[in-house]
XYZ file of C-alpha atoms in Angstrom:
599
model
C -5.398 -27.821 -28.120
C -2.120 -26.056 -28.938
C -1.410 -24.630 -32.398
C 1.494 -27.066 -32.888
C -0.149 -30.330 -31.750
C -3.830 -30.255 -32.724
C -5.023 -27.180 -34.646
C -8.217 -25.706 -33.285
C -11.192 -25.686 -35.650
C -14.009 -23.187 -35.712
C -16.388 -26.021 -34.847
C -14.472 -26.758 -31.666
C -14.394 -23.088 -30.739
C -18.117 -22.772 -31.366
C -18.924 -25.797 -29.210
C -16.509 -24.988 -26.365
C -18.392 -24.922 -23.038
C -16.849 -22.006 -21.180
C -19.216 -22.668 -18.291
C -17.327 -25.898 -17.612
C -14.072 -23.957 -17.312
C -15.785 -21.597 -14.874
C -17.146 -24.553 -12.943
C -13.623 -25.926 -12.584
C -12.492 -22.467 -11.460
C -15.167 -22.518 -8.772
C -13.784 -25.798 -7.468
C -10.284 -24.379 -7.208
C -11.777 -21.333 -5.550
C -13.396 -23.462 -2.879
C -10.074 -25.196 -2.220
C -8.402 -21.784 -1.926
C -11.042 -20.555 0.506
C -10.773 -23.672 2.670
C -7.006 -23.201 2.896
C -7.510 -19.564 3.843
C -10.026 -20.478 6.533
C -7.619 -23.082 7.925
C -4.765 -20.603 8.018
C -6.997 -18.023 9.698
C -8.056 -20.519 12.374
C -4.447 -21.451 13.063
C -3.273 -17.845 13.391
C -6.229 -16.395 15.293
C -7.345 -19.311 17.453
C -4.934 -22.205 17.780
C -1.692 -20.251 18.096
C -3.146 -17.679 20.487
C -4.740 -20.385 22.622
C -1.523 -22.380 22.732
C 0.570 -19.367 23.739
C -1.855 -18.467 26.515
C -2.219 -21.912 28.045
C 0.995 -23.849 27.367
C 4.685 -23.328 28.021
C 7.830 -25.372 27.566
C 9.689 -27.199 24.836
C 6.659 -29.205 23.697
C 4.564 -26.053 23.388
C 7.337 -24.322 21.448
C 7.580 -27.276 19.079
C 3.801 -27.243 18.597
C 3.891 -23.520 17.821
C 6.593 -24.163 15.216
C 4.573 -26.939 13.593
C 1.424 -24.820 13.541
C 3.275 -21.918 11.984
C 4.623 -24.222 9.282
C 1.140 -25.563 8.639
C -0.222 -22.030 8.431
C 2.518 -21.130 5.964
C 1.692 -24.195 3.865
C -1.994 -23.310 3.845
C -1.149 -19.752 2.824
C 0.739 -21.147 -0.156
C -2.184 -23.445 -1.040
C -4.535 -20.457 -0.812
C -2.350 -18.423 -3.157
C -1.731 -21.121 -5.762
C -5.318 -22.408 -5.853
C -6.516 -18.837 -6.191
C -4.185 -18.348 -9.143
C -5.506 -21.502 -10.823
C -9.063 -20.270 -10.329
C -8.320 -16.909 -11.911
C -6.345 -18.462 -14.760
C -9.327 -20.683 -15.627
C -11.814 -17.835 -15.314
C -9.619 -15.603 -17.449
C -9.284 -18.383 -20.031
C -13.069 -18.706 -20.160
C -13.455 -14.931 -20.394
C -11.081 -14.622 -23.349
C -12.444 -17.708 -25.128
C -16.005 -16.444 -24.768
C -14.975 -13.195 -26.471
C -13.641 -15.141 -29.474
C -16.799 -17.259 -29.540
C -18.805 -14.048 -29.912
C -16.642 -12.970 -32.853
C -17.072 -16.407 -34.457
C -20.821 -16.584 -33.889
C -21.367 -13.119 -35.339
C -19.504 -14.207 -38.480
C -21.471 -17.459 -38.716
C -24.753 -15.603 -38.240
C -23.856 -13.233 -41.072
C -23.023 -16.196 -43.310
C -26.339 -17.854 -42.533
C -28.275 -14.666 -43.241
C -26.550 -14.339 -46.617
C -26.934 -18.066 -47.350
C -23.194 -18.556 -47.575
C -21.537 -21.842 -46.677
C -18.687 -21.868 -44.151
C -16.441 -24.893 -44.632
C -14.429 -26.742 -41.990
C -11.207 -25.014 -43.047
C -12.826 -21.571 -42.668
C -13.293 -20.878 -46.394
C -16.669 -19.428 -47.420
C -18.645 -20.267 -50.567
C -20.957 -17.567 -51.921
C -23.633 -17.724 -54.658
C -23.921 -15.928 -58.003
C -25.005 -12.310 -57.799
C -24.725 -8.976 -59.581
C -24.881 -8.391 -63.284
C -22.263 -8.600 -65.994
C -21.710 -5.431 -68.025
C -21.682 -7.267 -71.402
C -23.981 -10.272 -71.159
C -26.130 -8.867 -68.375
C -26.164 -12.233 -66.640
C -25.534 -12.799 -62.879
C -21.887 -13.204 -62.042
C -20.776 -16.659 -60.952
C -20.342 -17.525 -57.320
C -17.110 -18.740 -55.780
C -15.188 -19.468 -52.614
C -13.325 -16.992 -50.425
C -10.283 -18.798 -49.186
C -8.546 -18.414 -45.873
C -5.798 -15.795 -46.012
C -6.793 -14.355 -49.399
C -6.588 -10.600 -49.886
C -9.868 -8.823 -49.039
C -11.780 -7.882 -52.172
C -10.065 -10.554 -54.290
C -8.994 -9.426 -57.774
C -9.784 -5.855 -58.851
C -12.391 -5.425 -61.592
C -11.085 -5.245 -65.177
C -13.361 -2.419 -66.151
C -15.457 -4.732 -68.302
C -16.805 -6.961 -65.509
C -18.103 -5.709 -62.166
C -17.153 -7.848 -59.143
C -19.658 -10.204 -57.564
C -20.937 -8.180 -54.587
C -20.905 -11.363 -52.478
C -17.164 -11.879 -52.921
C -16.042 -9.145 -50.500
C -18.706 -10.135 -47.952
C -17.584 -13.771 -48.077
C -13.940 -12.798 -47.694
C -14.771 -10.645 -44.679
C -16.567 -13.569 -43.028
C -13.671 -15.922 -43.793
C -11.210 -13.457 -42.322
C -13.271 -13.040 -39.130
C -13.657 -16.793 -38.676
C -9.940 -17.364 -39.220
C -8.907 -14.558 -36.856
C -11.215 -15.818 -34.086
C -9.845 -19.368 -34.373
C -6.211 -18.279 -34.483
C -6.658 -15.926 -31.523
C -8.420 -18.649 -29.535
C -5.609 -21.101 -30.295
C -3.035 -18.578 -29.047
C -5.087 -18.006 -25.872
C -5.333 -21.758 -25.293
C -1.577 -22.228 -25.808
C -0.733 -19.300 -23.503
C -2.931 -20.454 -20.616
C -1.860 -24.085 -21.002
C 1.707 -22.970 -20.286
C 0.635 -20.950 -17.251
C -1.443 -23.754 -15.777
C 1.389 -26.261 -16.235
C 3.598 -24.043 -14.072
C 1.073 -23.806 -11.227
C 2.304 -26.779 -9.255
C 4.022 -27.272 -5.908
C 7.076 -29.219 -4.851
C 6.586 -32.638 -3.341
C 6.498 -32.838 0.437
C 4.858 -30.958 3.278
C 7.139 -27.935 3.519
C 7.016 -24.615 1.710
C 10.587 -23.259 1.649
C 11.468 -19.697 0.644
C 12.322 -20.761 -2.909
C 8.718 -21.922 -3.292
C 7.536 -18.369 -2.674
C 9.980 -17.217 -5.349
C 8.169 -19.551 -7.745
C 4.816 -18.316 -6.439
C 5.856 -14.723 -7.158
C 6.632 -15.701 -10.750
C 3.328 -17.590 -10.982
C 1.408 -14.552 -9.755
C 3.171 -12.309 -12.264
C 2.309 -14.719 -15.098
C -1.354 -14.906 -14.144
C -1.544 -11.130 -13.678
C -0.113 -10.641 -17.142
C -2.533 -13.133 -18.674
C -5.586 -11.888 -16.785
C -5.035 -8.165 -17.284
C -8.060 -7.796 -19.542
C -10.193 -9.902 -17.222
C -9.539 -8.215 -13.863
C -7.056 -5.350 -13.783
C -9.034 -3.014 -16.018
C -11.788 -3.050 -13.408
C -9.642 -1.692 -10.549
C -10.575 2.008 -10.056
C -7.025 3.299 -9.741
C -7.963 6.860 -10.674
C -11.093 7.065 -8.510
C -11.466 8.783 -5.149
C -11.058 6.670 -1.988
C -14.810 6.955 -1.368
C -15.532 5.666 -4.879
C -13.092 2.799 -4.376
C -14.839 1.801 -1.183
C -18.161 1.778 -3.054
C -16.595 -0.277 -5.871
C -15.333 -2.891 -3.446
C -18.681 -3.050 -1.643
C -20.423 -3.664 -4.977
C -18.334 -6.705 -5.954
C -19.521 -10.255 -5.465
C -17.683 -12.510 -3.025
C -16.155 -14.422 -5.922
C -14.892 -11.228 -7.563
C -13.305 -10.096 -4.306
C -11.619 -13.459 -3.852
C -10.133 -13.282 -7.334
C -8.816 -9.765 -6.887
C -7.233 -10.752 -3.578
C -5.627 -13.836 -5.108
C -4.222 -12.205 -8.241
C -3.790 -8.547 -7.299
C -2.969 -8.465 -3.578
C -0.440 -5.704 -4.334
C -3.082 -3.492 -5.947
C -5.903 -4.121 -3.478
C -3.658 -4.023 -0.412
C -2.274 -0.606 -1.325
C -5.504 0.947 -2.599
C -6.693 3.780 -0.344
C -10.408 3.448 0.299
C -10.387 -0.349 0.655
C -11.351 -1.502 4.204
C -8.483 -2.188 6.597
C -9.329 -5.871 7.105
C -9.221 -6.440 3.350
C -5.986 -4.506 2.922
C -4.408 -6.459 5.747
C -5.377 -9.808 4.215
C -4.119 -8.759 0.780
C -0.850 -7.352 2.085
C -0.050 -10.397 4.218
C -0.194 -12.455 1.030
C 1.673 -9.849 -0.971
C 4.335 -9.783 1.755
C 5.129 -13.440 1.050
C 5.198 -12.808 -2.695
C 7.536 -9.854 -2.197
C 9.843 -11.965 -0.051
C 9.893 -14.596 -2.795
C 10.491 -11.973 -5.484
C 13.401 -10.338 -3.638
C 14.860 -13.744 -2.745
C 15.348 -14.271 -6.445
C 17.342 -11.047 -6.928
C 20.219 -11.334 -4.482
C 21.541 -7.750 -4.752
C 22.322 -5.491 -1.782
C 19.144 -3.438 -2.146
C 17.017 -6.573 -2.167
C 18.800 -7.924 0.907
C 18.157 -4.668 2.785
C 14.447 -4.757 2.000
C 14.261 -8.481 2.700
C 15.516 -7.870 6.239
C 12.732 -5.343 6.770
C 10.060 -7.558 5.249
C 11.094 -10.568 7.301
C 11.023 -8.553 10.522
C 7.536 -7.252 9.711
C 6.473 -10.817 8.908
C 7.884 -12.018 12.242
C 5.932 -9.393 14.168
C 2.729 -10.155 12.277
C 3.029 -13.814 13.275
C 3.805 -13.072 16.935
C 0.208 -12.184 17.757
C 1.278 -9.070 19.646
C -1.123 -6.495 21.046
C -2.534 -4.149 19.926
C -3.234 -6.313 16.868
C -1.269 -5.395 13.752
C -2.853 -4.490 10.425
C -0.645 -4.334 7.346
C -2.195 -1.502 5.328
C 0.526 -1.183 2.714
C 3.669 -2.953 1.529
C 5.814 -2.613 -1.589
C 9.349 -2.579 -2.939
C 9.178 0.523 -5.123
C 11.759 3.225 -4.448
C 13.208 2.856 -0.968
C 10.309 0.570 -0.064
C 6.797 1.122 1.243
C 5.207 -0.076 4.484
C 2.116 1.089 6.357
C 1.339 -0.653 9.640
C -1.480 0.053 12.062
C -1.632 -1.105 15.658
C -5.364 -1.374 16.217
C -8.077 -1.382 13.561
C -8.241 2.115 12.012
C -11.726 1.456 10.625
C -13.338 0.839 14.023
C -11.217 3.101 16.258
C -12.596 6.480 17.316
C -9.060 7.882 17.496
C -6.553 7.282 14.694
C -3.037 8.708 14.549
C -0.713 8.427 11.559
C 3.010 8.979 12.079
C 5.174 10.055 9.115
C 8.901 9.280 9.582
C 11.667 11.364 8.058
C 15.350 11.412 7.153
C 17.021 8.048 6.484
C 13.807 6.060 6.767
C 13.471 3.202 4.296
C 12.091 -0.323 4.262
C 14.836 -2.029 6.242
C 15.276 -3.834 9.537
C 15.778 -0.588 11.476
C 12.419 0.712 10.230
C 10.705 -2.583 11.015
C 12.026 -2.532 14.567
C 12.175 1.122 15.573
C 9.583 2.974 13.511
C 7.000 0.261 14.078
C 7.775 0.502 17.797
C 7.067 4.243 17.719
C 3.624 3.646 16.250
C 2.975 0.810 18.688
C 4.089 2.899 21.682
C 1.772 5.676 20.521
C -1.135 3.254 20.099
C -0.590 1.745 23.557
C -0.284 5.169 25.148
C -3.376 6.452 23.361
C -5.408 3.392 24.372
C -4.617 4.134 28.007
C -6.652 7.320 27.554
C -9.239 5.860 25.174
C -9.296 2.115 24.338
C -10.865 2.861 20.953
C -7.607 4.037 19.386
C -5.183 2.987 16.641
C -1.648 4.156 15.841
C -0.163 3.980 12.338
C 3.331 4.333 10.902
C 3.102 5.549 7.302
C 6.089 4.971 5.031
C 4.273 5.793 1.820
C 6.969 7.958 0.243
C 10.712 8.088 -0.393
C 12.180 9.933 2.574
C 15.582 11.552 1.958
C 18.498 9.228 2.566
C 21.892 10.111 3.990
C 24.745 7.763 4.728
C 26.502 10.226 6.983
C 23.903 12.196 8.873
C 23.207 15.380 6.881
C 25.176 15.198 3.651
C 22.192 14.599 1.386
C 20.874 17.474 -0.713
C 17.451 15.756 -0.809
C 16.894 16.573 2.847
C 17.460 20.244 2.055
C 14.777 20.290 -0.640
C 10.988 20.228 -0.718
C 10.362 17.862 -3.630
C 10.107 14.633 -1.679
C 7.949 16.291 0.948
C 5.542 17.622 -1.680
C 5.218 14.217 -3.401
C 4.930 12.489 -0.043
C 2.344 15.003 1.141
C 0.137 14.208 -1.828
C 0.349 10.463 -1.118
C -0.295 11.053 2.589
C -3.425 13.051 1.798
C -4.708 10.210 -0.353
C -4.067 7.754 2.453
C -5.837 9.886 5.065
C -8.748 10.359 2.682
C -8.954 6.572 2.502
C -9.047 6.306 6.301
C -11.852 8.865 6.404
C -13.791 6.861 3.812
C -13.507 3.520 5.621
C -13.767 4.555 9.284
C -17.086 3.373 10.687
C -17.494 6.139 13.279
C -19.597 9.177 12.512
C -16.854 11.687 13.351
C -13.533 9.980 14.122
C -10.701 11.965 15.684
C -7.592 11.845 13.506
C -4.087 13.085 14.203
C -1.177 13.553 11.789
C 2.251 13.187 13.406
C 5.386 14.314 11.590
C 8.881 13.527 12.840
C 12.045 15.098 11.400
C 11.666 15.536 7.609
C 8.302 13.809 8.066
C 7.057 17.026 9.685
C 7.942 18.855 6.458
C 5.965 16.194 4.583
C 2.968 16.732 6.862
C 3.348 20.476 6.327
C 3.350 19.971 2.558
C 0.212 17.832 2.840
C -1.639 20.672 4.578
C -0.993 22.988 1.629
C -2.527 20.701 -1.006
C -6.212 20.791 -1.863
C -8.253 21.417 1.259
C -5.559 20.184 3.622
C -5.183 16.746 5.146
C -8.570 14.971 4.904
C -10.203 14.209 8.249
C -7.289 15.440 10.386
C -8.209 17.337 13.549
C -4.799 17.711 15.207
C -1.194 17.892 14.048
C 1.871 16.921 16.107
C 5.371 17.987 15.028
C 8.446 16.551 16.752
C 12.109 16.959 15.904
C 11.075 19.360 13.165
C 13.396 21.386 10.894
C 10.369 23.478 9.871
C 7.183 22.636 8.021
C 7.164 25.006 5.060
C 4.884 27.630 6.606
C 5.635 30.323 9.169
C 2.464 30.167 11.265
C 0.637 27.318 12.938
C -2.684 28.692 11.734
C -1.536 28.093 8.129
C -1.677 24.305 8.672
C -5.454 24.268 8.322
C -6.539 22.861 11.687
C -6.335 26.023 13.801
C -3.250 27.019 15.774
C -4.674 25.550 18.997
C -4.633 22.142 17.310
C -0.957 22.207 16.308
C 1.411 20.713 18.906
C 5.198 20.792 18.959
C 7.889 18.835 20.774
C 11.496 20.033 20.414
C 14.292 18.620 22.564
C 16.966 21.060 23.665
C 19.758 18.834 22.329
C 18.033 17.842 19.068
C 20.217 19.405 16.369
C 17.560 18.940 13.676
C 15.374 21.505 15.470
C 18.246 24.000 15.245
C 19.286 23.761 11.626
C 20.218 27.172 10.156
C 17.729 28.977 7.954
C 18.101 29.262 4.193
C 19.380 32.785 4.722
C 22.388 31.180 6.364
C 22.624 28.541 3.623
C 26.233 29.305 2.754
C 27.377 28.767 6.322
C 25.089 25.786 6.811
C 26.211 24.076 3.604
C 29.821 24.566 4.583
C 29.096 23.038 7.982
C 27.483 19.933 6.485
C 30.271 19.492 3.937
C 33.195 20.072 6.267
C 32.209 18.978 9.749
C 29.055 16.875 9.412
C 26.349 17.014 12.124
C 28.584 18.562 14.742
C 29.594 21.370 12.417
C 25.976 21.924 11.429
C 25.040 22.309 15.070
C 27.917 24.571 16.122
C 28.078 26.775 13.034
C 24.290 26.852 12.885
C 24.183 28.362 16.357
C 26.639 31.017 15.223
C 24.781 31.702 11.989
C 21.254 31.718 13.392
C 21.181 34.887 15.443
C 17.882 34.297 17.233
C 15.579 35.023 14.277
C 13.490 31.876 14.936
C 14.039 30.653 11.380
C 14.917 27.055 10.465
C 15.666 25.528 7.104
C 12.018 25.015 6.180
C 10.611 28.181 7.725
C 9.794 29.482 11.164
C 10.812 27.323 14.124
C 7.654 25.406 15.132
C 8.762 25.673 18.783
C 8.951 29.479 18.618
C 6.362 31.927 19.868
C 6.202 33.483 16.426
C 4.991 30.209 14.939
C 2.162 30.056 17.454
C 1.703 26.317 18.072
C 1.251 24.708 21.475
C 4.596 23.435 22.721
C 4.653 20.495 25.139
C 7.546 19.508 27.432
C 10.057 16.881 26.335
C 13.268 15.535 27.755
C 16.306 17.547 26.641
C 17.951 14.372 25.371
C 21.632 13.409 25.307
C 24.039 16.158 24.340
C 25.473 16.159 20.856
C 29.028 15.977 22.134
C 29.863 14.336 25.443
C 32.443 12.095 27.063
C 30.746 9.190 25.272
C 31.359 10.742 21.859
C 28.966 12.127 19.250
C 25.257 11.388 19.631
C 22.063 12.523 17.870
C 19.829 10.342 20.080
C 17.932 13.439 21.244
C 16.330 13.402 17.793
C 14.894 9.901 18.127
C 13.376 9.470 21.589
C 10.152 11.534 21.406
C 7.901 8.455 21.146
C 9.682 6.272 23.704
C 7.806 6.040 27.031
C 10.975 4.819 28.765
C 13.400 7.450 27.493
C 10.970 10.378 27.268
C 7.758 9.649 29.146
C 6.624 13.269 29.062
C 6.824 13.534 25.283
C 5.310 10.087 24.651
C 2.366 10.803 26.942
C 1.822 14.232 25.401
C 1.631 12.677 21.933
C -0.794 10.052 23.263
C -3.034 12.709 24.846
C -3.286 14.608 21.571
C -3.934 11.404 19.626
C -6.718 10.505 22.094
C -8.380 13.880 21.580
C -7.557 14.980 25.111
C -5.130 17.808 24.406
C -6.757 19.975 27.094
C -4.829 17.894 29.609
C -1.456 18.810 28.076
C 1.147 20.657 30.077
C 2.632 23.698 28.368
C 6.286 24.342 27.685
C 7.841 27.768 27.194
C 8.560 28.842 23.638
C 12.094 29.132 22.370
């Protein structure tokens, strides 16, 4: 039924049974769901049981085979889901053209016009001639003729049926031509939805799957995408998702895993399922690019994928993933919808979606979750890379880290995310903690100044902070007794010069790098408790509660230059005091904190 091979007729369009297309879509949907159930059983039952009960080369080989089978089933789930949505979208668009056609045919019948097989319309005599006074002769409105036919001469009025017949002919022709284009477009998409022969799904197959998904998304935009409440509140999005049928949810997850997985207000289990599929599509998409930026993000995505498949505890939930900007990734250790305590850690300078983030920043969130669960098992820890943190190739030579713009944009996105957590958490009054590290503390500070502050957050933890944009803890919106600060003695970021010493500080960054910033900053900052982004959070003037941390390695020692003091706050091995303090706050047990003297 393509325009080139066998032209579509209005009779065929009228008689097309769209319900049969939808029935076929249901069959593909069932196949997709069975593949998904098989993959789920492999990952949550078979692999875990095998790891717990078997060891040795045979067990390792079995794990490898099961993982390959799970990967194959994931591909089957994705492709069958795309076929289902393509068929449903085809039926949806064809049904719309059937309505246009049937309205035109109904008008013709009411007027007693005849619609011919080629779409032309014959109309009867009507009207009255100006000279003879007799009815004007009927005629036929042909396909493609100009509406209104020939203009009147002034002596003869036009047959009033002529324009009506031409309008009907035009509507019939447009419906048929549009339907033929729809049929041709979807035929091409469906021909591409096929797998390689064999039992393996190599990386290049996911590259093809990414292209398939993009094609179906483009074709189905009027069928599905318009329904996604992108501009709604997280609470409204949760209600929208709850109101969908199972079939509608399955289609959105199959075709728009990127949209659903990153939509604040959608339940964590749903986001995790969507993002695990989108992760594979992203890997396939970036595989097809081959540039340095793609390779960097690929390393991060593959490491996240590896951890997701390891079955580690606390269980991982992928709440966000994307390749925009420097990359996006939101990972929770523990279910944030069922946990009574939820902490969200915002990383800072030099953080992007790469292998370092996937290893180290995820570890920080996991360490926090494990530590928090030791005080209250109903706890989850999140790392939130939902913004473009400033990047610097050489420590502190980036002007972005000196500005507020990224923090303000990131703060807005962070507020939306926390509002989503508040909407989906199943506890009556969950305890939520925002944790900002480095420039991430400035981002958290910016979030507190937007709207009514950070939705649902009870406590704020600031570590390695260069300032948060306000001069008093009480200005962060949770009460000064609920703002907690960790600042290592040898962490140079917590000693950056204030903007009043900007000339000296800028010279230090430009000439001597981190060491110069530290040394000249000490000279420039004459004990006024000011940092680059405002009052020092560890100072008495700021008024937060400071907890003890390890002083960390010195900036300059016999081992060379080190800024490790800036990165060990979450590590229970390198700084047990700081890690446990963060965990106590996240568990809602800050009364047990030990106090540290102010700077």
